Amino acid sequence: MFSKGTKRKFSDGDEEISDESLVGARVASSYSLQRQSLLDMSLIKLQLCHMLVEPNLCRSVLIANTVRQIQEEMTHDGSWHMVTEAFCGPGQSPSERLVATEVLCRSREQDAEPKLFSVISYEGCREEEVVADETLCSVSVSDTVSNVCLAGRVGQCWEKSELSGVERDEEALEDSRLDSGEDEEIDTEDGASTESPKTTGQVFGTFEIKNGSPGPDSALEELFSDVDTSYYDLDTMLTGMQSAPKMGPYDLLDSLAPSHSSPSIVSTPTCRSDLNELDHIMEIIVGS
Amino acid sequence: MFLPLPALHFALCEKSNRFLGNGHMLTGVISSEPSADIISTVEFNCSGELLATGDKGGRVVIFQREQESKNRLLSRGEYNVYSTFQSHEPEFDYLKSLEIEEKINKIRWLPQQNAAHFLLSANDKTIKLWKISERDKRAEGYNLKDEDGRLRDQFRITTLRVPVLMPMDLMVEASPRRIFANAHTYHINSISVNSDYETYLSADDLRINLWHLEITDRSFNIVDIKPANMEELTEVITAAECHPHQCNVFVYSSSKGTIRLCDTRAAALCDRHSKFFEEPEDPSSRSFFSEIISSISDVKFSHSGRYMMTRDYLSVKVWDLNMENRPVETYQVHEYLRSKLCSLYENDCIFDKFECCWNGSDSAIMTGSYNNFFRMFDRNTRRDITLEASRENSKPRAMLKPRKVCTGGKRKKDEISVDSLDFNKKILHTAWHPKENVIAVAATNNLYIFQDKIN
């Protein structure tokens, strides 16, 4: 059930530990808790983009820098590394694992590209169940109790989707380096699944785990070659109007924000409200 | 002749209503906006006779100072509404499916060259040049039309007469003379009129453009910090200003706490700065919020042109233009917030952009804070004072009481503890009369005008 391999170093039965190191350990863990909550808060902030009014670029840049700083520190002191080790091959630096979750909000039948799905893992955090609503392609997050690495959960989704016969891009699987890590995950986690059955049927059609390099987006580039992309770079990411998949820290806006309040599945309203707002605007334009 | 800072004298005589020393007193003249619109910018014109405010609804309200009456020696001119007009309307960018807010981000006056007044007002994307002119005469006695404007019957015109100008009630008209649009992809945060009175600059998050006041269909891009790959963006422009005397010099500040001074004579694109101002970070106070609180929200040259002032989240710094490695003066605005940075990050207050301003003689500086507090610092005596802009605590013509925030330990009477500060009441915009000790303070949707009085 606990997949990260970080054994708790001090146990209750150890009498050798002095008060100082206990306090030190507590301070360290409270620091890392604070740091974690700061990271979570920052990611939520990046995610809450207003549809009709452009977000404040300065604020977004400052929040993104804060997130990057936390990630770097977590990488530096190894807490990030241990997590990413679980599902990346040897010889890869942790920073390559610092990819963001990115989901296209709208399903595109004409899109030959496989949909992208990558992972941010949280050390020692709650299990985060990723559920995809295939009608709206939005990502839902559910907050359950067990302490499972996200990558493992993804692996399970993948595995179960395979079993349930959902269509999948073969290429994506082959490209994915998660494969080897995945199998290990699944073996250890089979018996520990707390995933509810209904989620398996809602998994995305295709997945591809990115390893940090910019994905192939030639198909979309062609589609949008006549559009001035300067308008779309950061702005669209931050406003949730995604035209072309881009990688990088700003993609964190789509990453999983644990819902602290309830364990029930909470779907991100972004895409739905996007559509409603657009409908409303089109009505006004067409109606007048 | 500049009067000494009245508030500091006031601090001395807080226990008494009598006037000590030079007998200065601070009075409050309060005018409130009729609607609930939040004031987003405040600016005196070059003579101080007019005070312009812009609000979130895109309106500009201009106040004019009453002429001093010889009969009432004790009263200085009060500011009354002179003109109100809608400067910007909300727009919709169809390409990006985004609304463009009509909120006025900045107003800057042009120096007065004739009877009319000119100002530049900017929202996120468009800058407009407005002409404000008075009309107090009307021509009467036209030949071809009646007094009510209807054309006269030609057969009834038997004589010719010269129309005469008759006095009428004063009418103040505002008309847009130029519209400078479509030059900014990102949100405009600053405009600044150059000392040549012919050009001005406008700055957004990533670019600065130089305009000619007469030419609206093109501008020169003089600074561009947009990276080729937007994923590498880590720094944005937060404010920019032209030097008050040297028309080739301007500065811009960044979200990383740096200021770059550029010379337009050096190159067409001033991406390479002439001077780079940055204070080295104190490693002992480093935290995850260090970068955010170092982000500069405002930069202002002194009237002399020798210094500049920057405002970051917790402090105001005065820089000598000849010394780049550190500021010459640093003033703590609300250091008691340093331990609350995490909560302020959570409620987004840490991103509030406070402005700062100099007095006419550059001897004092002012900036706002929370709980409707604003702070004044005297650069010569190094004394400072905290005042509050609120209706409850200041009646018209009443003296302002200095306020104090209790940072810990036992709270004295009249002190406010940090936890009871209202972070929704923030004073972001303040302005100081260019010649006299009159200040304008914008507290959400109310404008407070304070002036000192000699008894």
XYZ file of C-alpha atoms in Angstrom:
743
model
C 0.000 0.000 0.000
C 2.844 2.362 0.704
C 4.884 2.397 -2.380
C 7.483 5.008 -1.994
C 10.060 3.079 -0.117
C 10.608 5.703 2.518
C 10.701 3.801 5.668
C 9.990 5.744 8.734
C 13.338 6.044 10.374
C 12.361 6.358 13.929
C 9.904 4.055 15.510
C 8.172 4.150 18.822
C 10.236 1.397 20.234
C 13.556 3.099 19.726
C 14.759 4.436 22.998
C 18.004 5.774 21.715
C 16.540 8.854 20.216
C 17.245 11.945 22.154
C 14.795 14.734 22.633
C 16.778 17.011 20.417
C 16.599 14.874 17.383
C 12.929 14.246 18.003
C 12.316 17.940 18.131
C 14.537 18.341 15.122
C 12.594 15.693 13.308
C 9.342 17.317 14.260
C 10.539 20.677 13.102
C 11.714 19.154 9.879
C 8.459 17.371 9.283
C 6.423 20.412 10.162
C 8.568 22.405 7.797
C 7.960 19.910 5.054
C 4.264 19.902 5.861
C 4.193 23.658 5.617
C 6.118 23.509 2.438
C 3.730 20.945 1.088
C 0.695 23.003 1.966
C 2.307 26.018 0.369
C 2.859 23.993 -2.764
C -0.732 22.824 -2.765
C -2.020 26.312 -2.203
C 0.101 27.657 -5.028
C -1.091 25.034 -7.443
C -4.696 25.773 -6.600
C -4.080 29.439 -7.155
C -2.599 28.764 -10.547
C -5.596 26.705 -11.391
C -8.229 29.232 -10.516
C -8.218 31.230 -13.668
C -10.986 33.508 -14.588
C -12.649 32.763 -17.824
C -13.703 36.126 -19.041
C -11.123 38.334 -17.468
C -7.468 37.753 -18.129
C -5.484 36.656 -15.132
C -2.865 38.921 -13.685
C 0.385 37.869 -15.347
C 2.584 39.244 -12.585
C 0.725 37.303 -9.938
C 0.831 34.122 -11.990
C 4.539 34.455 -12.601
C 5.230 35.020 -8.922
C 3.163 32.005 -7.911
C 4.815 29.853 -10.557
C 8.232 30.946 -9.353
C 7.258 30.000 -5.824
C 6.151 26.579 -6.989
C 9.371 26.125 -8.893
C 11.357 27.141 -5.876
C 9.570 24.608 -3.697
C 10.026 21.899 -6.262
C 13.705 22.657 -6.528
C 14.113 22.515 -2.825
C 12.211 19.284 -2.621
C 14.377 17.878 -5.355
C 17.454 19.083 -3.613
C 16.716 17.506 -0.301
C 15.672 14.311 -1.912
C 12.028 14.224 -1.050
C 11.079 14.687 -4.655
C 13.677 12.291 -5.886
C 12.450 9.381 -3.833
C 9.025 9.734 -5.239
C 10.045 10.036 -8.817
C 12.441 7.161 -8.459
C 9.490 4.910 -8.094
C 8.448 5.318 -11.638
C 11.346 6.556 -13.580
C 14.290 4.577 -14.824
C 17.758 4.975 -13.409
C 19.927 7.658 -14.806
C 17.166 10.138 -15.204
C 17.428 13.261 -13.198
C 14.472 14.171 -11.031
C 13.961 17.414 -12.835
C 12.948 15.485 -15.869
C 10.175 14.077 -13.835
C 8.916 17.490 -12.956
C 6.350 17.444 -15.645
C 2.962 18.818 -15.262
C -0.372 17.278 -15.636
C -2.033 18.428 -18.729
C -5.358 17.445 -20.056
C -7.039 18.821 -23.047
C -10.337 20.228 -22.015
C -12.154 19.502 -25.145
C -12.164 16.232 -26.968
C -10.942 16.609 -30.452
C -11.856 13.905 -32.838
C -9.623 15.365 -35.453
C -6.705 15.363 -33.137
C -4.373 12.653 -34.236
C -2.211 13.226 -31.242
C -2.630 11.084 -28.245
C -3.909 12.923 -25.255
C -1.272 13.744 -22.757
C -1.296 12.727 -19.200
C 1.589 13.132 -16.908
C 2.029 13.143 -13.250
C 3.092 15.148 -10.278
C 3.584 13.088 -7.251
C 3.362 14.230 -3.717
C 5.463 12.774 -1.062
C 3.612 11.283 1.802
C 0.349 12.710 0.703
C -3.130 11.489 0.521
C -4.076 9.155 -2.218
C -5.307 11.057 -5.148
C -7.535 9.283 -7.489
C -7.530 10.585 -10.952
C -10.769 10.187 -12.701
C -11.444 11.383 -16.149
C -14.812 12.323 -17.344
C -14.757 11.233 -20.896
C -17.632 13.397 -21.993
C -15.982 16.623 -21.047
C -12.416 15.490 -20.779
C -12.090 17.132 -17.410
C -10.051 15.691 -14.673
C -11.669 14.879 -11.417
C -9.807 14.369 -8.257
C -10.923 12.449 -5.316
C -9.333 12.493 -1.982
C -9.153 9.210 -0.199
C -7.343 8.186 2.832
C -4.654 5.754 1.928
C -1.153 6.887 1.380
C -0.445 5.847 -2.144
C 1.810 7.430 -4.634
C -0.082 8.970 -7.469
C 1.948 7.184 -10.072
C 0.768 3.956 -8.704
C -2.798 5.035 -8.972
C -2.303 6.028 -12.530
C -0.808 2.685 -13.226
C -3.813 0.992 -11.793
C -6.145 3.085 -13.879
C -4.174 2.201 -16.904
C -4.152 -1.441 -16.103
C -7.825 -1.589 -15.396
C -8.702 0.366 -18.461
C -6.792 -2.161 -20.442
C -8.796 -4.864 -18.871
C -12.055 -3.131 -19.511
C -11.134 -2.818 -23.115
C -11.128 0.930 -23.481
C -9.422 2.075 -26.617
C -5.860 3.037 -26.201
C -3.017 4.278 -28.248
C -0.450 1.537 -28.584
C 2.305 3.965 -29.404
C 1.748 5.821 -26.232
C 2.334 2.762 -24.177
C 5.536 1.952 -25.925
C 6.875 5.432 -25.524
C 6.002 5.514 -21.934
C 8.788 4.804 -19.564
C 6.344 4.192 -16.893
C 5.839 0.670 -18.056
C 8.493 -0.961 -16.049
C 7.678 1.005 -13.003
C 4.046 0.404 -13.520
C 4.201 -3.325 -13.355
C 6.000 -3.220 -10.093
C 3.466 -0.830 -8.740
C 0.583 -2.933 -9.729
C 1.976 -6.058 -8.215
C 2.304 -4.457 -4.871
C -0.924 -2.626 -5.042
C -3.296 -5.190 -6.363
C -4.596 -6.154 -3.085
C -4.683 -2.695 -1.728
C -6.897 -0.990 -4.156
C -9.486 1.229 -2.703
C -10.511 2.540 -6.026
C -14.197 2.405 -6.539
C -15.352 0.364 -9.502
C -17.135 3.186 -11.203
C -13.936 5.061 -11.862
C -12.472 2.426 -14.087
C -15.057 2.945 -16.722
C -14.405 6.632 -16.805
C -10.795 6.499 -17.748
C -9.578 8.366 -20.728
C -9.269 6.616 -23.993
C -5.617 7.233 -24.436
C -2.797 8.063 -22.110
C 0.745 8.951 -22.651
C 3.215 9.583 -19.904
C 5.495 12.368 -20.871
C 8.997 12.500 -19.688
C 9.519 16.153 -19.692
C 10.443 16.900 -23.236
C 8.067 18.971 -25.284
C 5.565 16.690 -26.873
C 5.005 16.362 -30.537
C 2.413 18.873 -31.445
C 2.947 19.135 -35.131
C -0.632 18.251 -35.901
C -1.948 21.036 -33.793
C 0.702 23.438 -34.995
C -0.482 22.918 -38.532
C -3.995 23.563 -37.438
C -3.020 26.802 -35.823
C -0.165 27.826 -38.026
C -1.932 30.947 -39.135
C -2.719 32.071 -35.643
C -0.367 34.385 -33.856
C 0.784 32.164 -31.072
C 2.040 35.008 -28.979
C -1.517 35.478 -27.904
C -1.838 31.924 -26.856
C 1.281 31.091 -25.024
C 0.932 31.804 -21.399
C -2.415 33.450 -21.610
C -4.311 30.446 -22.780
C -2.729 28.172 -20.273
C -3.667 30.462 -17.523
C -7.123 31.110 -18.782
C -7.914 27.507 -19.406
C -8.422 27.984 -23.135
C -5.957 25.482 -24.362
C -5.241 25.436 -28.012
C -1.970 23.577 -28.115
C -0.421 21.422 -25.489
C 2.614 22.966 -23.948
C 4.821 21.675 -21.229
C 6.315 23.504 -18.387
C 5.599 24.898 -15.002
C 2.530 26.725 -16.128
C 0.916 23.454 -16.913
C 0.710 22.884 -13.220
C -2.565 24.668 -13.335
C -4.108 21.432 -14.401
C -2.376 19.328 -11.880
C -4.210 17.572 -9.223
C -5.411 19.724 -6.489
C -6.402 17.615 -3.572
C -9.786 18.481 -2.335
C -9.383 18.871 1.337
C -12.956 18.981 2.266
C -14.680 15.855 1.186
C -13.644 12.527 -0.167
C -16.265 12.563 -2.844
C -15.326 13.068 -6.419
C -15.116 16.705 -7.249
C -14.956 17.609 -10.863
C -13.102 20.703 -11.866
C -15.683 23.151 -13.086
C -13.341 24.863 -15.461
C -14.301 23.137 -18.651
C -17.963 23.067 -17.983
C -18.126 26.701 -17.107
C -15.996 27.424 -20.163
C -18.637 25.909 -22.370
C -21.475 27.632 -20.605
C -19.829 30.998 -20.843
C -19.042 30.512 -24.495
C -22.611 29.461 -25.191
C -23.832 32.514 -23.407
C -21.556 34.758 -25.384
C -22.512 33.159 -28.661
C -26.144 33.693 -27.813
C -25.522 37.338 -27.247
C -23.543 37.718 -30.420
C -25.913 35.772 -32.595
C -29.040 37.018 -30.928
C -28.250 40.709 -31.330
C 8.417 78.053 0.150
C 7.518 74.672 1.406
C 5.872 74.177 4.722
C 7.391 71.652 7.066
C 5.599 68.385 7.293
C 2.538 69.122 9.381
C 1.846 65.637 10.531
C 5.039 65.433 12.464
C 4.268 68.593 14.311
C 0.953 67.119 14.958
C 2.461 64.088 16.511
C 4.065 66.323 19.070
C 0.868 67.983 20.118
C -1.386 64.987 20.173
C -2.490 65.602 23.709
C -3.757 69.038 23.120
C -5.948 70.793 20.685
C -3.770 73.798 20.784
C -1.123 74.280 18.273
C 2.472 74.097 19.195
C 5.470 75.147 17.262
C 4.448 76.447 13.912
C 0.880 75.637 14.689
C 0.180 73.274 11.886
C -2.944 71.279 11.884
C -4.168 68.577 9.651
C -7.706 68.878 8.466
C -9.752 66.380 6.634
C -11.884 67.201 3.688
C -13.765 64.185 2.675
C -15.563 63.632 -0.510
C -17.078 60.310 -1.350
C -17.851 58.917 -4.704
C -21.555 58.759 -5.481
C -21.383 55.141 -6.566
C -19.625 52.193 -5.071
C -16.903 52.193 -7.700
C -13.464 51.587 -6.422
C -10.877 54.258 -7.106
C -7.984 52.867 -9.067
C -5.768 55.904 -9.598
C -5.272 59.403 -8.193
C -3.172 62.171 -9.717
C -2.683 65.895 -9.201
C -1.965 67.993 -12.255
C 1.245 69.978 -12.542
C -0.063 73.027 -10.734
C -2.074 71.119 -8.171
C -5.207 72.952 -9.113
C -6.837 69.826 -10.475
C -7.025 66.353 -9.024
C -8.061 63.450 -11.236
C -9.321 60.078 -10.068
C -10.023 57.033 -12.163
C -12.192 54.185 -11.031
C -12.968 50.586 -11.751
C -15.985 51.530 -13.822
C -13.864 53.407 -16.332
C -14.906 56.849 -15.174
C -12.676 59.807 -14.531
C -13.686 62.391 -11.953
C -11.729 65.619 -11.797
C -11.767 67.882 -8.780
C -10.821 71.530 -8.865
C -9.537 73.592 -6.048
C -11.613 76.572 -5.108
C -9.923 79.858 -5.400
C -8.902 81.139 -2.035
C -11.226 83.774 -0.886
C -9.690 86.805 0.673
C -12.479 86.990 3.169
C -11.863 83.616 4.614
C -8.254 83.777 5.577
C -8.301 80.616 7.519
C -9.527 78.349 4.845
C -7.576 77.015 1.987
C -9.294 76.134 -1.195
C -11.403 73.043 -1.071
C -11.645 70.577 -3.889
C -14.974 70.256 -5.639
C -16.056 68.164 -8.551
C -15.089 69.851 -11.785
C -15.787 67.250 -14.441
C -16.915 63.658 -14.721
C -16.726 61.573 -17.842
C -16.625 57.995 -18.966
C -13.147 57.388 -20.247
C -13.151 53.698 -21.093
C -15.874 51.188 -21.758
C -15.660 47.454 -21.247
C -14.588 45.692 -24.395
C -14.529 42.146 -25.602
C -11.532 40.630 -27.301
C -13.091 38.212 -29.756
C -9.841 36.565 -30.650
C -9.121 35.447 -27.134
C -12.692 35.406 -25.882
C -11.753 37.606 -22.992
C -13.207 40.732 -21.538
C -11.076 43.822 -21.370
C -11.751 45.634 -18.153
C -12.641 49.274 -18.305
C -10.848 49.975 -15.059
C -8.550 52.975 -15.318
C -5.080 51.855 -14.339
C -3.284 55.169 -14.608
C -3.932 58.835 -15.262
C -1.169 61.267 -16.113
C -1.606 64.952 -16.766
C 0.160 66.778 -19.529
C 1.711 70.131 -18.680
C -0.714 72.899 -19.385
C 0.026 74.838 -22.519
C -3.217 76.718 -23.108
C -6.568 77.218 -21.480
C -7.515 73.583 -21.854
C -6.227 70.713 -19.750
C -5.021 67.446 -21.191
C -4.647 64.101 -19.514
C -3.805 60.568 -20.531
C -5.897 57.769 -19.105
C -5.122 54.106 -19.599
C -6.966 50.875 -19.015
C -5.424 47.451 -19.612
C -5.073 47.864 -23.351
C -5.855 51.382 -24.564
C -4.602 54.851 -23.746
C -6.700 57.910 -24.441
C -5.785 61.553 -24.532
C -8.612 63.667 -23.141
C -9.062 67.384 -23.521
C -10.896 69.081 -20.716
C -12.004 72.544 -21.629
C -14.289 75.143 -20.168
C -17.022 76.901 -21.923
C -18.531 79.904 -20.224
C -19.659 81.926 -23.190
C -22.175 81.298 -25.846
C -22.648 83.028 -29.155
C -26.005 84.576 -29.682
C -27.511 86.368 -32.618
C -26.791 84.049 -35.479
C -28.119 85.058 -38.843
C -29.070 81.726 -40.259
C -30.512 80.005 -37.247
C -32.720 80.729 -34.304
C -31.654 80.653 -30.710
C -32.881 77.106 -30.421
C -30.930 76.055 -33.471
C -33.652 75.835 -36.073
C -32.866 77.258 -39.434
C -34.495 80.553 -40.054
C -36.751 81.099 -42.982
C -34.662 82.768 -45.661
C -37.291 85.289 -46.478
C -37.241 86.527 -42.943
C -33.589 87.422 -43.013
C -33.551 91.090 -43.817
C -30.497 92.332 -42.003
C -27.074 91.073 -41.109
C -25.840 91.137 -37.588
C -22.685 90.048 -35.850
C -23.217 87.347 -33.236
C -22.204 88.406 -29.756
C -20.731 86.294 -26.997
C -22.948 86.128 -23.952
C -21.915 84.629 -20.651
C -23.441 81.334 -19.698
C -23.125 78.863 -16.863
C -19.752 77.249 -16.796
C -19.697 74.003 -18.690
C -16.748 71.698 -18.558
C -16.399 69.444 -21.539
C -14.204 66.431 -21.892
C -13.497 65.119 -25.347
C -11.203 62.328 -26.462
C -8.590 63.751 -28.770
C -6.430 60.705 -29.373
C -6.877 57.009 -28.895
C -3.707 54.929 -28.683
C -4.823 51.373 -29.113
C -3.680 47.919 -30.149
C -0.130 48.261 -29.001
C -0.194 46.115 -25.908
C -0.690 42.396 -25.720
C -0.432 42.383 -21.946
C -1.934 44.623 -19.301
C -0.758 48.217 -19.183
C 0.566 49.031 -15.732
C 2.210 52.429 -16.268
C 2.180 55.501 -18.436
C 4.596 58.375 -18.099
C 4.824 61.671 -19.942
C 8.304 62.591 -21.100
C 9.915 65.887 -20.215
C 9.979 66.845 -23.887
C 6.175 67.099 -23.704
C 6.007 65.379 -27.051
C 6.335 61.740 -26.203
C 5.226 59.376 -23.508
C 5.842 55.786 -22.636
C 3.410 53.022 -21.796
C 4.449 49.801 -20.116
C 2.737 46.450 -19.860
C 3.941 43.263 -18.200
C 6.513 42.469 -20.851
C 6.989 45.470 -23.111
C 7.428 49.209 -23.044
C 6.345 51.394 -25.945
C 7.235 54.967 -26.742
C 4.530 57.082 -28.329
C 4.330 60.478 -29.884
C 1.342 62.365 -28.571
C 0.237 63.295 -32.050
C 0.584 59.887 -33.636
C -1.803 57.127 -32.719
C -1.232 54.486 -35.340
C 2.255 53.489 -34.343
C 4.599 53.405 -31.435
C 8.170 52.363 -30.864
C 8.848 49.314 -28.777
C 11.798 50.205 -26.580
C 11.853 47.343 -24.105
C 10.833 43.763 -24.705
C 11.499 41.153 -22.058
C 9.267 38.491 -23.476
C 11.246 35.262 -23.737
C 11.124 33.234 -26.915
C 9.599 30.419 -24.968
C 6.957 31.634 -22.568
C 7.687 28.709 -20.308
C 10.905 30.456 -19.395
C 9.130 33.549 -18.159
C 10.146 34.341 -14.632
C 10.130 38.121 -14.472
C 7.689 40.828 -15.544
C 7.754 44.595 -15.725
C 5.812 46.135 -12.890
C 6.251 49.894 -13.338
C 8.029 52.408 -15.542
C 8.660 56.132 -15.460
C 10.395 58.791 -17.520
C 13.062 60.911 -15.910
C 11.625 64.322 -14.979
C 14.352 66.297 -16.729
C 16.327 64.050 -19.030
C 14.059 63.076 -21.858
C 16.329 60.208 -22.914
C 16.258 58.432 -19.550
C 13.602 56.174 -18.109
C 13.462 53.416 -15.527
C 11.456 50.252 -15.186
C 11.052 47.942 -12.231
C 10.503 44.214 -12.197
C 8.800 41.542 -10.173
C 12.190 40.364 -8.946
C 12.937 43.583 -7.132
C 15.283 45.088 -9.691
C 15.228 48.465 -11.382
C 16.788 49.127 -14.741
C 17.628 52.582 -15.961
C 17.784 52.894 -19.712
C 18.994 55.503 -22.135
C 17.152 55.801 -25.418
C 20.234 57.275 -27.036
C 22.129 54.035 -26.579
C 20.030 51.848 -28.832
C 16.652 51.618 -30.453
C 15.746 48.672 -28.283
C 16.702 49.347 -24.706
C 16.865 45.757 -23.587
C 20.333 46.405 -22.285
C 20.173 48.698 -19.353
C 22.533 51.520 -18.571
C 22.201 51.021 -14.855
C 20.952 48.127 -12.812
C 19.702 48.687 -9.283
C 19.327 45.772 -6.944
C 19.824 45.361 -3.258
C 21.552 42.133 -2.326
C 19.271 39.809 -0.466
C 19.708 39.265 3.215
C 20.261 35.519 3.442
C 19.008 35.346 6.998
C 15.554 36.507 6.078
C 15.115 34.297 3.074
C 11.827 32.453 2.780
C 9.590 31.137 0.058
C 7.974 34.549 -0.016
C 11.180 36.514 -0.435
C 10.759 36.965 -4.121
C 7.116 37.925 -3.913
C 7.673 40.595 -1.302
C 10.644 41.957 -3.183
C 8.513 42.576 -6.249
C 8.385 46.307 -6.836
C 4.901 47.722 -7.162
C 5.764 51.356 -7.912
C 8.740 53.454 -8.922
C 8.824 57.247 -8.808
C 11.566 59.720 -9.572
C 12.051 62.560 -7.128
C 11.166 65.999 -8.425
C 14.832 66.865 -8.488
C 15.595 63.880 -10.679
C 18.471 62.813 -8.527
C 16.702 60.080 -6.581
C 14.084 57.514 -7.203
C 11.807 55.682 -4.816
C 10.574 52.113 -5.062
C 7.810 50.401 -3.145
C 7.882 46.717 -2.443
C 5.498 44.849 -0.219
C 6.947 45.735 3.147
C 9.130 48.764 2.574
C 9.877 51.906 0.618
C 13.412 52.469 -0.628
C 15.052 55.633 -1.849
C 17.834 55.151 -4.377
C 20.504 57.554 -5.485
C 20.732 57.245 -9.252
C 24.483 57.244 -8.942
C 24.601 54.218 -6.679
C 23.332 50.945 -8.008
C 24.262 48.412 -5.401
C 21.947 49.458 -2.630
C 19.365 52.088 -1.706
C 20.393 55.104 0.321
C 17.324 54.956 2.537
C 14.916 52.213 3.501
C 11.672 52.783 5.362
C 9.624 49.961 6.839
C 5.978 50.452 6.106
C 4.447 47.554 8.008
C 7.186 45.225 9.122
C 4.733 43.555 11.510
C 3.290 41.766 8.498
C 6.460 39.785 7.917
C 5.329 37.030 10.230
C 1.946 36.897 8.527
C 3.180 36.398 5.005
C 1.717 32.939 4.680
C -1.807 34.121 5.464
C -1.332 37.122 3.252
C -0.287 34.783 0.473
C -3.356 32.686 1.032
C -5.764 35.596 0.817
C -3.800 37.152 -2.054
C -3.051 40.328 -0.163
C 0.618 39.722 -0.730
C 0.048 40.672 -4.352
C -1.410 44.076 -3.545
C 0.340 46.827 -5.406
C 0.885 49.860 -3.242
C 1.946 53.150 -4.754
C 4.182 55.777 -3.240
C 4.721 59.483 -3.781
C 7.068 62.344 -3.005
C 6.096 65.710 -1.652
C 6.938 68.779 -3.664
C 10.291 69.376 -2.063
C 11.304 65.692 -1.942
C 11.689 65.971 1.807
C 8.905 63.537 2.596
C 7.398 60.430 1.111
C 4.037 58.776 1.565
C 2.593 55.365 0.937
C -0.442 53.369 1.927
C -1.040 50.301 4.062
C -3.958 48.236 5.369
C -6.827 49.147 7.641
C -7.049 52.441 5.753
C -3.729 53.443 7.230
C -1.211 55.457 5.320
C 2.307 56.312 6.302
C 4.438 59.409 5.861
C 8.194 59.526 6.300
C 10.259 62.655 6.736
C 13.600 62.026 5.079
C 15.448 64.693 7.010
C 14.358 63.947 10.539
C 13.754 60.257 9.877
C 10.481 60.478 11.700
C 7.396 58.756 10.515
C 3.724 58.807 11.219
C 0.769 56.553 10.591
C -2.584 58.116 9.860
C -5.968 56.695 9.113
C -8.368 57.666 6.384
C -11.777 56.825 7.664
C -15.021 58.608 8.264
C -15.413 57.525 11.839
C -12.119 58.873 12.928
C -11.985 62.155 11.130
C -14.641 64.756 10.853
C -14.130 67.624 8.458
C -11.681 70.117 9.826
C -10.799 67.829 12.654
C -7.259 66.963 13.400
C -5.916 63.575 12.432
C -4.720 61.420 15.200
C -1.612 59.358 14.666
C -2.237 55.638 14.795
C -0.082 52.856 16.023
C -0.067 49.159 15.440
C 0.793 47.020 18.386
C 3.226 44.369 17.349
C 3.291 42.249 20.424
C 3.185 42.356 24.133
C 0.746 44.490 25.901
C -1.529 46.539 23.744
C -1.745 50.104 24.837
C -4.873 52.154 24.629
C -5.625 53.411 21.135
C -3.289 50.907 19.610
C -4.506 48.332 17.182
C -3.223 44.813 17.225
C -2.026 43.238 14.028
C -4.778 40.660 14.089
C -7.526 43.240 14.116
C -6.310 44.977 11.009
C -8.813 44.968 8.205
C -7.000 43.735 5.119
C -9.897 44.628 2.865
C -9.388 48.278 3.624
C -6.234 48.986 1.731
C -4.853 52.296 0.591
C -3.103 51.603 -2.669
C -3.269 55.044 -4.260
C -2.088 58.295 -2.786
C -1.013 61.594 -4.289
C 0.757 64.668 -2.976
C 0.157 68.170 -4.248
C 3.215 69.282 -6.245
C 3.686 72.452 -4.246
C 1.714 72.413 -1.043
C 1.000 70.053 1.778
C -2.225 68.746 0.398
C -2.622 65.034 -0.012
C -5.228 62.861 -1.652
C -5.786 59.370 -0.332
C -8.019 56.815 -2.021
C -9.594 54.330 0.346
C -11.558 51.836 -1.743
C -14.381 53.963 -3.059
C -13.800 57.066 -1.013
C -11.415 59.874 -1.687
C -9.939 61.751 1.241
C -8.214 65.062 0.803
C -6.155 66.333 3.669
C -4.397 69.622 3.961
C -2.512 71.387 6.612
C -3.685 74.621 8.062
C -2.029 77.476 9.749
C -4.013 78.749 12.640
